[in-house]
Amino acid sequence: MTSKRIPFICGNWKMNKNQEETYTFIHDFLKRIKQSPSLEGREIGLAPVFTSLFVADSLLKHAKVKLCVQNVHWDDSGQFTGEISPTMLKEFCVSYAIIGHSERRKFFGETNEKINLRVKGALKNNLKVILCVGETKEERATGKTKDVVKQHLLGGLKDISVAKINESIVIAYEPIWAIGTGLNATVEQAVEVHQYIRELLDEHFEAGLGQKVRILYGGSVKPDNIDGFMAQGDIDGALVGGASLDVDSFIRIADFR
Ligand code: PGA
């Protein structure tokens, strides 16, 4: 890593692990990372399902590993069946909310407008945000990658101040065709989009912002490809799905060289 941005490795457990499995994983993980001095100076996060939040909170509240959530609503309370408000998350030691994940966009119809509301709700309640952006296979094949990434980024960050973006936003570039498929983007493909995101931040918000904001890569990150991604100055970390479900595999990813 040539940049001064703090590397961030975040596990996104999606709809996996009940309370007992969450307890076992985190308990083991915390014990193991104590023996890994190379994890110093890195940020590590885990995003369990909401039903495991209490268990995860009890283990992580005095630990360095950050508790994250997989989504958040924008309002404090009200008639929003099935949603969790940002103020409710304040009862737990939640640091980050993943917002705009492609599975939310694809299976639950989340639009850039809704995602922007969620981002604002999180920020208003002092939650940091991991905003996900990324193109489908067809969009890449038809040369639309940059257009889509631009819409996701500018839509998600609409009316958010430069100061807030700088302080509280992490971007995750996740090409949808690479998620859960075992088919990761090449280092070159990832770097090209990361650099483009930095250009967009400079152009649409403030010159220099692009060098301050952390941008993670996500999509089939594994122990055997993490080192290649993290050797790139423009890649500040990873959002890891499948490979974050196993302690050995997630430790090796967090312990990238
Ligand atoms: P994956 O998922 O690592 O299983 O591809 C990444 C993500 O969706 O965040």
Coordinates of C-alpha atoms and ligand atoms in Angstrom, one line a residue, residues 12 14 101 103 174 178-181 218-222 239-243, ligand 1:
N12 CA -20.4 -9.3 4.7
K14 CA -25.3 -11.8 4.0
H101 CA -25.4 -3.7 -2.0
E103 CA -28.3 -7.8 -3.8
E174 CA -18.4 -4.6 -6.5
A178 CA -17.9 -11.1 -9.7
I179 CA -20.1 -11.5 -6.6
G180 CA -20.4 -15.0 -5.4
T181 CA -19.4 -16.4 -8.8
G218 CA -15.6 -6.7 -3.6
G219 CA -16.5 -9.8 -5.7
S220 CA -15.0 -13.2 -5.1
V221 CA -12.2 -12.0 -2.9
K222 CA -10.4 -15.0 -1.5
L239 CA -15.7 -6.3 1.1
V240 CA -15.8 -10.1 1.4
G241 CA -18.8 -12.3 1.2
G242 CA -18.4 -16.1 1.0
A243 CA -14.8 -16.1 2.1
Ligands
PGA1 P1 -18.4 -12.6 -2.5 O1 -19.4 -11.4 -2.1 O2 -17.1 -12.3 -1.8 O3 -19.1 -13.8 -2.0 O4 -18.3 -12.5 -4.0 C1 -19.0 -10.1 -2.0 C2 -20.2 -9.1 -1.6 O5 -21.3 -9.3 -2.1 O6 -20.0 -8.2 -0.8

